[in-house]
Coordinates of C-alpha atoms in Angstrom, one line a residue:
A1 CA 108.3 123.4 149.7
S2 CA 107.2 124.6 153.1
D3 CA 108.0 128.2 152.1
N4 CA 105.5 127.8 149.2
V5 CA 102.8 126.5 151.6
Y6 CA 103.5 129.2 154.1
C7 CA 103.4 132.0 151.5
T8 CA 100.2 130.6 150.1
V9 CA 98.5 130.7 153.5
L10 CA 99.7 134.3 154.1
A11 CA 98.4 135.3 150.7
Q12 CA 95.1 133.7 151.2
S13 CA 94.7 135.4 154.6
A14 CA 95.6 138.8 153.0
V15 CA 93.0 138.3 150.2
H16 CA 90.3 137.3 152.7
G17 CA 91.0 140.5 154.7
A18 CA 90.9 142.6 151.5
M19 CA 87.7 141.0 150.4
A20 CA 86.2 141.7 153.9
G21 CA 87.0 145.4 153.2
L22 CA 90.0 145.8 155.5
T23 CA 92.8 148.1 154.6
G24 CA 96.0 149.1 156.4
F25 CA 96.8 145.6 157.6
T26 CA 99.2 142.8 157.2
V27 CA 99.0 139.1 158.1
G28 CA 101.2 137.1 160.3
P29 CA 101.3 134.3 162.9
V30 CA 100.0 135.0 166.4
N31 CA 99.8 132.1 168.8
N32 CA 100.1 129.6 166.0
R33 CA 97.2 131.1 164.1
H34 CA 97.2 133.6 161.2
A35 CA 95.8 137.0 162.2
W36 CA 95.2 140.3 160.5
L37 CA 97.5 142.8 162.1
P38 CA 97.1 146.6 161.9
I39 CA 100.2 148.0 160.2
T40 CA 100.2 151.0 162.6
Q41 CA 100.8 148.6 165.5
V42 CA 103.3 146.5 163.6
V43 CA 105.6 149.5 162.9
E44 CA 105.1 151.5 166.1
Q45 CA 108.3 150.0 167.7
S46 CA 111.4 149.6 165.6
S47 CA 114.0 146.9 165.8
T48 CA 117.7 147.0 165.1
V49 CA 119.8 144.3 163.4
D50 CA 123.4 143.8 164.2
P51 CA 125.1 142.9 160.9
D52 CA 127.9 141.2 162.9
E53 CA 125.6 138.6 164.5
R54 CA 125.4 135.1 163.2
M55 CA 121.7 135.3 162.5
W56 CA 122.3 138.1 160.0
S57 CA 125.0 136.0 158.3
R58 CA 122.7 133.1 158.1
L59 CA 120.0 135.2 156.5
I60 CA 122.3 136.6 153.9
A61 CA 123.7 133.1 153.1
S62 CA 120.3 131.5 152.8
T63 CA 118.8 134.2 150.6
G64 CA 121.9 134.6 148.4
Q65 CA 121.8 138.4 148.9
P66 CA 125.0 140.5 148.6
T67 CA 126.3 141.8 151.9
F68 CA 126.5 145.4 150.4
E69 CA 129.8 145.8 152.3
N70 CA 132.4 147.6 150.2
P71 CA 130.1 148.3 147.2
P72 CA 131.9 148.7 143.8
A73 CA 133.0 152.1 142.7
A74 CA 131.0 153.8 139.9
G75 CA 131.6 152.0 136.6
E76 CA 133.0 148.8 138.2
T77 CA 131.2 145.5 138.0
P78 CA 131.2 143.3 141.1
N79 CA 132.3 139.7 140.7
G80 CA 132.2 140.0 136.9
S81 CA 128.5 140.7 136.7
E82 CA 126.9 143.5 134.8
W83 CA 125.2 146.4 136.6
T84 CA 122.7 148.5 134.8
S85 CA 121.5 151.9 135.8
A86 CA 118.0 153.2 135.4

């Protein structure tokens, strides 16, 4: 439920920024307040993720995403599910 509230607040902040005529921004928490953040500043420094760390494992487990380790060969279906190609 808290995810829904958080996403709603972010969406409302983004809409308010767009209605104010802003472009090239995203919204996020800064000092416990929601702020409009220039995308150029958000992406100017990159981060790396260690896939062997516990935090990454928690993210994968909580979102239900596949690990993408050892992807199936062409024509095979992983875990019995059907894959479609575009």
